[in-house]
Amino acid sequence: MSEKRIIEITAGRKEICISIDEKAEGNNEKDVRCTVRAELPFGLKQLAEFSDLAVAGGIITIPRFVEETDLLTACFAVSTDGGTVVPGFSYVTKMEGIARNNEAYPVFDNPKTLSECGDDYVNLGISQTVININILAIMAVETAKPVIPFELNGRTFLFLKSATDELDGFFGRMKKLGITVTAILLNAPKLFDSTGEEALLSKCVHPDYDAEYPHAFISAFSAKTIEGQIYYQAFVEFLASRYSAGDDGLSSLRGMIVSNEVDSQYIWGNAGRKTPEAYIEEYTEVLRLTMQSARKYYANMRVYISLDHMFNRTFDATEPLCFYKGRQVLELLNQYATESGNFDWSVAYHSYPEDLRYPDFYNDRTAEFNFSTPRITFKNIEMLPAYLSQDRFLYRGKKRRIILSEQGFNSREDDLSERQGAAAYCLAYEKVRKLPDIDMMMHHAYADNFAEFGLHLGIRKRNPDGSIGEARPIYYVMKDMGTERERSRVNDARDFIGAELFDSILSPVILMGDDPLADNMQFQDNADGDEQ
């Protein structure tokens, strides 16, 4: 039995089947008895143990439910009656006949995406949108406010009715408009309408969150505390059950992005100072928990890791325990997922220009057309699907899906930069349309945000009183893309940028490998003083 290996764990409506590699079975299968132990990830709590189990046809079968506890998201360990641990996968790798909603993931006519933009959803031909949802703004532990109870694994969790009503209104409007929603799941103690409830913070905020760091805007989700896991799972399942599988006109949620820019975790998903290995090991299990929990309700829910545009460099090279290289993060995620049971994760990338202040990404110096590129911006966006198309990243033979879930073209409040932004959007749109692995091109801001670090990323200005202002040139380019006026806009952008440069970036020659000179250039990492 020591040579056996777990090669698949399949969850059905009532049972979980653990498949053992038949080639290693030998002739003594009928004499082998096994024990299966089910635990919370990272061994935080034993959920169930099943003893004296037969291996029948290379499969061990256990019940999916133990009293009120669903073992779908458990970590499994199999051992023989002699105590030998069977290596291989430890999490459910396949779900069959479980989901309430089995609709296919939508196919879009164009990648145009904006957050809340009122009537401009229709005016601009938008078919996708995103929304931030903060666990600390919608859940409660102790409150006198009206709540909606949600039952999970024998426990009752409370969701604030006022916050839920707002989400109901949003998802209902999107459903009527035929717009697909991707939710960005956040754990923000101070921002994004956090209630600041201490009892909730103590359960959800990562225990190593550095609250003293002034730029720790968002906490990581905690997979290494029991309450952190359980509350997060309730958060995901509440959203998925209500907005992806219902029949009440609210079912428009089709994707979930877990946290924000985790390669720059100390700002956007803070779990304290950690090696990239330690951080991504925990994040991998949060991502897996999201997928397993959400796909109980919608079989094709997309679940995304969030990354900024750093690829072979970091936001701050002097802080290696706080900021990581995007390439390293992808490799670690793939490694940990593959070792314990690969799953269908996707990538939400932020392909801003190398310097967010300047919209002319086509002049980026640190976006190269090889795997050694310091950054991946719109200039070399081809490198991301190229990198993920390598065999080791494939999931059951298919390439990972990609969305460009945050980027924008800053206006410096002058005519040149606004013309640059309009031309940049046009070129970026044309590049994305040629890349079938990319489903979304999200423009970060509908209107300027006064708190956005001095940037003006809106396709509309913001009036001093906070109301929506006039449209910028980029607005009209966005409106025309995907229509009969697109060709005219492309010609205008090509003339503005320059035909030779435009054409070379639209259809670049890429190297499916590293720059052979890259190892000799590492001393330049983060030495040019440019900004993220």
XYZ file of C-alpha atoms in Angstrom:
532
model
C 0.000 0.000 0.000
C 2.969 2.342 0.526
C 3.278 2.754 -3.236
C -0.313 3.863 -3.694
C -1.163 7.472 -4.502
C -4.318 9.596 -4.332
C -4.958 10.875 -7.862
C -8.466 12.356 -7.613
C -10.980 13.315 -4.930
C -14.496 13.674 -6.319
C -17.402 15.212 -4.427
C -20.971 14.381 -5.366
C -24.265 15.298 -3.769
C -23.960 12.783 -0.947
C -20.572 11.105 -1.164
C -16.895 11.857 -1.594
C -14.850 9.335 -3.573
C -11.085 9.138 -3.118
C -9.391 7.540 -6.128
C -6.192 5.564 -5.631
C -3.749 5.039 -8.490
C -4.732 1.597 -9.791
C -1.303 0.905 -11.248
C 0.029 0.729 -7.720
C -2.748 -1.443 -6.345
C -1.079 -4.809 -6.726
C -3.109 -7.945 -6.003
C -3.963 -7.345 -2.354
C -6.564 -4.591 -2.751
C -9.351 -6.573 -1.091
C -7.195 -7.071 2.006
C -6.340 -3.394 2.437
C -8.263 -1.367 5.010
C -7.882 2.389 5.321
C -8.636 5.292 7.613
C -9.690 8.680 6.232
C -9.339 11.749 8.395
C -11.052 15.031 7.409
C -9.749 18.293 8.866
C -9.997 22.002 8.348
C -7.118 23.190 6.112
C -3.767 23.425 7.935
C -5.018 20.838 10.448
C -6.790 23.414 12.590
C -9.607 21.079 13.614
C -10.576 17.475 12.969
C -14.003 17.266 11.373
C -14.463 13.510 11.001
C -12.655 10.178 10.903
C -13.705 7.041 9.033
C -12.018 3.744 9.890
C -11.816 0.233 8.458
C -12.670 1.365 4.923
C -12.236 -0.901 1.919
C -10.532 0.162 -1.304
C -13.095 -1.015 -3.863
C -12.066 -0.718 -7.500
C -9.366 1.756 -6.550
C -11.866 4.019 -4.741
C -12.541 4.801 -1.093
C -16.029 6.208 -0.492
C -17.056 8.307 2.485
C -20.175 10.364 3.218
C -19.972 14.028 2.243
C -21.988 15.156 5.256
C -21.339 14.316 8.893
C -24.351 15.523 10.834
C -24.560 19.191 9.775
C -20.983 19.516 8.510
C -20.229 19.473 4.784
C -16.802 17.939 4.128
C -16.547 19.402 0.620
C -13.877 21.908 1.658
C -12.021 19.637 4.070
C -8.407 18.508 3.848
C -8.219 14.708 3.692
C -5.530 12.336 4.899
C -5.639 8.624 4.078
C -3.634 6.007 5.932
C -3.505 2.203 5.903
C -4.393 0.024 8.844
C -0.650 -0.144 9.445
C -0.429 3.635 9.777
C 1.244 4.352 6.430
C 0.086 7.687 4.995
C -1.014 7.510 1.354
C 0.579 10.384 -0.604
C -1.106 12.465 -3.267
C -3.958 14.939 -3.347
C -5.598 16.061 -0.114
C -8.483 18.256 -1.325
C -11.533 17.712 -3.499
C -10.382 18.076 -7.102
C -13.673 17.452 -8.907
C -17.281 18.371 -8.123
C -20.102 16.492 -9.852
C -23.809 17.235 -9.749
C -23.535 19.635 -6.825
C -24.236 23.132 -8.141
C -27.681 24.722 -8.266
C -26.786 26.719 -11.375
C -25.008 24.946 -14.238
C -25.175 27.702 -16.863
C -22.043 28.173 -18.941
C -19.808 31.136 -18.168
C -20.909 33.990 -20.471
C -19.213 34.784 -23.775
C -18.855 38.519 -24.407
C -19.016 40.496 -27.641
C -16.315 42.851 -26.373
C -14.095 43.149 -23.279
C -15.275 46.649 -22.239
C -15.841 46.811 -18.472
C -16.648 49.595 -16.020
C -17.713 49.824 -12.393
C -20.940 51.608 -11.431
C -21.715 54.050 -14.260
C -25.489 54.495 -14.319
C -26.960 55.018 -17.773
C -23.511 54.738 -19.339
C -23.667 50.951 -18.989
C -26.012 51.116 -21.953
C -24.561 54.200 -23.655
C -21.074 52.673 -23.763
C -22.063 49.099 -24.597
C -20.766 47.660 -21.314
C -21.449 43.973 -20.675
C -19.298 43.414 -17.564
C -18.793 45.202 -14.270
C -17.017 44.746 -10.948
C -17.952 45.548 -7.362
C -15.955 45.676 -4.136
C -17.526 43.699 -1.275
C -15.941 43.997 2.154
C -16.569 41.156 4.602
C -16.262 43.702 7.426
C -19.038 45.847 5.954
C -21.657 43.151 5.494
C -21.211 40.613 8.321
C -21.801 41.048 12.040
C -21.268 39.090 15.243
C -23.052 41.211 17.831
C -25.453 43.861 16.594
C -28.867 45.355 17.281
C -29.260 46.223 13.603
C -31.584 44.171 11.349
C -29.772 41.116 10.011
C -30.265 38.243 7.581
C -29.292 34.877 9.116
C -27.342 32.379 7.019
C -26.889 28.751 8.055
C -23.657 26.896 7.300
C -22.273 23.714 8.843
C -24.560 23.920 11.865
C -23.803 27.573 12.654
C -25.743 30.750 12.043
C -23.961 33.768 10.553
C -25.363 37.279 10.464
C -25.406 39.580 7.446
C -26.472 43.201 7.833
C -29.776 43.798 6.095
C -28.935 47.361 5.049
C -25.703 46.322 3.311
C -27.418 43.301 1.758
C -30.286 45.457 0.485
C -27.760 47.663 -1.313
C -26.183 44.616 -2.935
C -29.616 43.278 -3.867
C -30.332 46.529 -5.665
C -27.040 46.444 -7.528
C -27.195 42.797 -8.598
C -30.855 43.160 -9.536
C -30.083 46.098 -11.822
C -27.192 44.238 -13.413
C -29.405 41.219 -14.025
C -32.010 43.376 -15.777
C -29.324 44.983 -17.924
C -27.764 41.619 -18.800
C -24.434 42.635 -17.255
C -22.102 40.040 -15.734
C -20.628 40.881 -12.334
C -17.236 39.978 -10.892
C -16.948 40.671 -7.152
C -13.707 41.758 -5.501
C -13.702 40.171 -2.039
C -11.978 42.369 0.518
C -11.083 42.259 4.215
C -10.600 45.953 4.919
C -10.684 46.956 8.612
C -10.720 50.721 8.026
C -11.995 51.302 4.481
C -14.764 50.145 2.141
C -17.547 50.884 4.671
C -16.158 48.658 7.428
C -18.419 48.773 10.473
C -15.414 48.502 12.761
C -17.200 45.972 14.982
C -14.496 44.632 17.287
C -15.983 41.150 17.622
C -16.069 40.773 13.838
C -12.584 42.198 13.389
C -11.199 39.682 15.871
C -12.614 36.801 13.825
C -11.871 38.002 10.289
C -8.750 40.166 10.275
C -5.551 38.206 9.727
C -3.783 37.660 13.068
C -0.522 38.986 11.614
C -2.075 42.075 10.006
C 0.197 45.070 10.652
C -2.328 47.633 11.806
C 0.473 50.093 12.604
C 1.633 50.302 9.002
C -0.148 53.405 7.634
C -0.561 51.978 4.121
C -1.973 48.590 5.154
C -5.286 49.354 3.493
C -6.534 45.766 3.385
C -5.927 42.690 5.534
C -5.355 39.243 4.112
C -8.065 36.672 4.720
C -6.983 34.250 7.405
C -6.767 30.553 6.557
C -4.744 29.683 9.661
C -7.399 30.461 12.268
C -10.581 28.446 12.695
C -12.870 31.456 12.860
C -11.074 33.159 9.973
C -11.723 30.145 7.742
C -15.309 29.648 8.853
C -16.380 33.290 8.584
C -14.748 33.635 5.186
C -16.501 30.517 3.910
C -19.838 31.872 5.149
C -19.119 35.177 3.379
C -18.409 33.437 0.072
C -21.346 31.059 0.300
C -23.794 33.801 1.243
C -22.810 35.828 -1.822
C -22.743 32.841 -4.161
C -26.063 31.442 -2.970
C -27.813 34.805 -3.237
C -26.266 36.284 -6.381
C -25.144 33.403 -8.595
C -27.731 30.671 -8.152
C -31.017 32.262 -7.212
C -34.124 32.542 -9.372
C -35.296 35.877 -7.969
C -33.735 38.214 -10.524
C -30.450 38.688 -8.667
C -28.278 36.016 -10.316
C -25.594 38.001 -12.129
C -22.446 37.133 -10.117
C -20.060 35.008 -12.172
C -16.593 35.723 -10.788
C -14.773 36.379 -7.506
C -11.405 38.090 -7.113
C -9.790 37.203 -3.792
C -8.235 40.242 -2.121
C -6.184 42.778 -4.118
C -2.675 42.820 -5.627
C -1.328 40.093 -3.374
C 2.175 40.460 -4.805
C 2.178 43.815 -3.007
C 0.536 42.252 0.033
C 1.808 44.662 2.659
C -0.453 47.345 1.207
C -3.294 45.435 -0.415
C -3.591 42.125 1.486
C -1.529 42.519 4.611
C -0.586 39.408 6.591
C 2.502 40.863 8.240
C 6.059 40.248 7.174
C 6.235 36.852 5.490
C 8.312 35.026 2.948
C 6.516 34.719 -0.390
C 6.359 30.953 0.223
C 4.537 31.342 3.534
C 2.164 33.982 2.225
C 1.200 32.160 -0.959
C 0.830 28.808 0.794
C -1.926 30.355 2.923
C -3.397 32.377 0.052
C -3.620 29.230 -2.093
C -5.947 27.633 0.442
C -8.086 30.782 0.638
C -8.370 30.726 -3.148
C -9.250 27.020 -3.127
C -11.827 27.542 -0.368
C -13.405 30.304 -2.452
C -13.714 28.080 -5.514
C -15.084 25.064 -3.673
C -17.577 27.134 -1.686
C -18.795 29.203 -4.635
C -19.126 26.278 -7.029
C -21.636 24.637 -4.720
C -23.992 27.240 -6.164
C -22.664 28.187 -9.608
C -20.744 25.405 -11.324
C -18.609 27.723 -13.461
C -17.755 30.474 -10.991
C -14.405 32.010 -11.944
C -12.057 32.557 -9.014
C -9.081 34.868 -9.496
C -5.767 35.728 -7.905
C -5.145 39.492 -8.027
C -1.766 40.827 -9.211
C -0.351 44.254 -10.025
C 1.864 44.885 -13.062
C 5.152 43.881 -11.405
C 6.448 40.626 -12.889
C 10.195 40.197 -12.335
C 10.579 43.043 -9.894
C 8.736 44.201 -6.798
C 7.152 47.409 -5.581
C 9.997 47.783 -3.066
C 13.064 45.578 -3.482
C 14.320 46.544 0.004
C 11.326 44.784 1.614
C 11.340 41.187 0.335
C 8.998 40.040 3.121
C 6.374 42.592 2.157
C 6.451 42.763 -1.652
C 6.904 39.911 -4.119
C 7.487 39.376 -7.817
C 4.336 38.484 -9.726
C 6.110 35.721 -11.582
C 7.237 34.116 -8.320
C 3.723 34.364 -6.921
C 2.275 32.550 -9.939
C 4.892 29.814 -9.695
C 4.245 29.307 -5.982
C 0.474 29.255 -6.420
C 0.801 26.674 -9.165
C 3.200 24.600 -7.076
C 1.056 24.511 -3.938
C -2.175 23.946 -5.848
C -0.685 21.121 -7.905
C 0.845 19.351 -4.909
C -2.363 19.137 -2.906
C -4.945 18.894 -5.704
C -4.988 21.271 -8.642
C -8.000 23.519 -9.097
C -9.403 25.948 -11.630
C -7.860 29.261 -10.545
C -7.676 32.226 -12.908
C -5.748 35.517 -12.953
C -6.997 39.071 -12.408
C -4.186 41.320 -13.615
C -3.630 45.087 -13.320
C -1.820 46.114 -16.486
C -1.345 49.807 -15.714
C 1.396 51.749 -17.531
C 4.777 51.441 -15.832
C 4.283 54.896 -14.280
C 0.636 55.406 -13.375
C 0.955 59.142 -13.871
C 1.599 58.853 -17.595
C -0.955 57.245 -19.939
C 1.358 56.516 -22.887
C 2.035 52.845 -22.090
C 3.318 52.405 -25.632
C 6.484 54.203 -24.473
C 7.042 51.986 -21.406
C 10.698 51.046 -20.971
C 10.303 48.185 -18.481
C 7.742 46.175 -20.461
C 9.689 43.698 -22.576
C 8.548 40.916 -24.892
C 10.107 38.001 -23.003
C 9.633 36.175 -19.700
C 12.335 38.277 -18.015
C 10.303 41.458 -18.392
C 10.344 43.624 -15.251
C 6.683 44.526 -15.764
C 3.717 43.385 -17.793
C 1.712 46.403 -18.931
C -0.580 46.869 -21.893
C 2.539 47.300 -24.021
C 3.536 43.647 -23.591
C 0.278 42.171 -22.308
C 0.833 39.210 -24.633
C 3.461 37.941 -22.199
C 0.927 37.055 -19.505
C -1.130 34.541 -21.535
C 2.117 33.337 -23.113
C 3.621 32.625 -19.698
C 0.488 30.897 -18.443
C 0.252 28.757 -21.589
C 3.266 26.697 -20.472
C 2.341 23.094 -19.791
C 2.853 23.253 -16.017
C 0.169 25.954 -15.684
C -2.548 24.160 -17.637
C -5.611 22.918 -15.786
C -6.879 19.633 -17.208
C -5.281 20.566 -20.508
C -6.814 24.050 -20.713
C -5.188 27.437 -20.295
C -5.955 29.670 -17.337
C -8.456 32.462 -17.920
C -7.346 36.070 -17.493
C -9.182 39.281 -16.757
C -7.595 42.719 -16.729
C -9.582 43.847 -13.720
C -7.958 47.184 -12.938
C -6.046 49.676 -15.033
C -6.536 53.163 -16.333
C -4.984 56.037 -18.211
C -4.287 59.094 -16.098
C -5.182 62.579 -17.246
C -2.676 65.213 -16.265
C -5.439 67.721 -16.858
C -4.014 68.852 -20.174
C -4.905 68.245 -23.802
C -1.842 66.110 -24.600
C -2.315 63.551 -21.824
C -6.029 63.235 -22.564
C -5.313 62.584 -26.227
C -2.642 60.101 -25.144
C -5.169 58.364 -22.879
C -7.736 58.085 -25.656
C -5.196 56.670 -28.101
C -3.816 54.336 -25.427
C -7.263 52.904 -24.722
C -7.796 52.267 -28.409
C -4.473 50.455 -28.842
C -4.931 48.453 -25.654
C -8.423 47.416 -26.748
C -7.146 46.205 -30.102
C -4.382 44.195 -28.425
C -6.769 42.559 -25.942
C -9.212 41.582 -28.682
C -6.457 39.521 -30.295
C -5.852 37.510 -27.108
C -8.578 34.869 -26.650
C -7.514 33.996 -23.089
C -8.507 37.478 -21.820
C -12.180 38.025 -21.015
C -12.230 41.514 -19.527
C -10.612 44.922 -19.903
C -11.721 46.926 -16.890
C -11.134 50.673 -16.862
C -10.498 51.454 -13.212
C -12.543 54.614 -12.768
C -15.782 55.887 -14.250
C -15.178 59.303 -12.668
C -12.137 60.729 -10.902
C -11.634 59.765 -7.263
C -10.412 62.641 -5.104
C -8.597 60.154 -2.834
C -6.768 58.340 -5.662
C -3.231 59.550 -4.873
C -3.592 62.632 -7.087
C -4.492 60.610 -10.191
C -7.313 61.417 -12.613
C -8.252 58.011 -13.947
C -11.884 58.651 -14.742
C -13.345 58.592 -18.218
C -15.398 61.439 -16.776
C -14.244 64.280 -14.574
C -15.502 64.729 -11.033
C -17.091 68.068 -10.172
C -15.931 69.866 -6.993
C -19.212 68.962 -5.280
C -18.574 65.277 -5.957
C -21.064 64.891 -8.775
C -20.188 63.257 -12.103
C -18.594 65.714 -14.515
C -18.001 66.020 -18.228
C -16.666 63.231 -20.384
C -13.020 63.061 -21.381
C -11.905 62.075 -24.913
C -11.335 58.488 -23.726
C -15.069 58.226 -23.028
C -15.944 58.651 -26.686
C -13.264 56.199 -27.806
C -14.600 53.596 -25.389
C -18.107 54.193 -26.704
C -17.063 53.624 -30.310
C -15.022 50.464 -29.779
C -16.971 47.438 -30.882
C -19.119 49.503 -33.249
C -18.874 50.522 -36.896
C -16.910 53.578 -35.742
C -14.094 51.467 -34.300
C -11.992 51.496 -37.487
C -12.016 55.281 -37.574
C -10.871 55.429 -33.967
C -8.069 52.957 -34.663
C -6.873 55.038 -37.595
C -6.880 58.172 -35.432
C -4.909 56.438 -32.674
C -2.427 55.023 -35.166
C -1.837 58.495 -36.616
C -1.422 60.012 -33.146
C 0.973 57.368 -31.781
C 2.800 56.882 -35.071
C 2.147 54.097 -37.527
C 5.425 52.242 -36.983
C 5.219 52.240 -33.186
C 1.480 51.442 -33.176
C 1.894 48.493 -35.525
C 4.921 47.079 -33.704
C 3.089 47.074 -30.378
C -0.192 45.824 -31.798
C 1.514 42.760 -33.305
C 4.789 42.278 -31.425
C 7.324 39.526 -31.831
C 7.592 37.779 -28.464
C 10.165 35.418 -26.985
C 8.637 32.376 -25.272
C 11.430 32.300 -22.740
C 13.803 34.422 -20.696
C 16.120 37.070 -22.034
C 19.557 35.375 -22.008
C 21.071 38.655 -20.809
C 18.622 39.061 -17.915
C 20.819 37.453 -15.241
C 23.486 40.058 -15.946
C 20.995 42.904 -15.616
C 19.614 42.174 -12.131
C 21.628 44.953 -10.527
C 19.251 47.372 -12.270
C 16.183 45.994 -10.459
C 14.216 48.922 -9.051
C 17.129 51.227 -9.735
C 15.492 53.452 -12.294
C 13.342 55.320 -9.768
C 10.110 55.021 -11.686
C 6.789 54.529 -9.940
C 4.389 51.660 -9.710
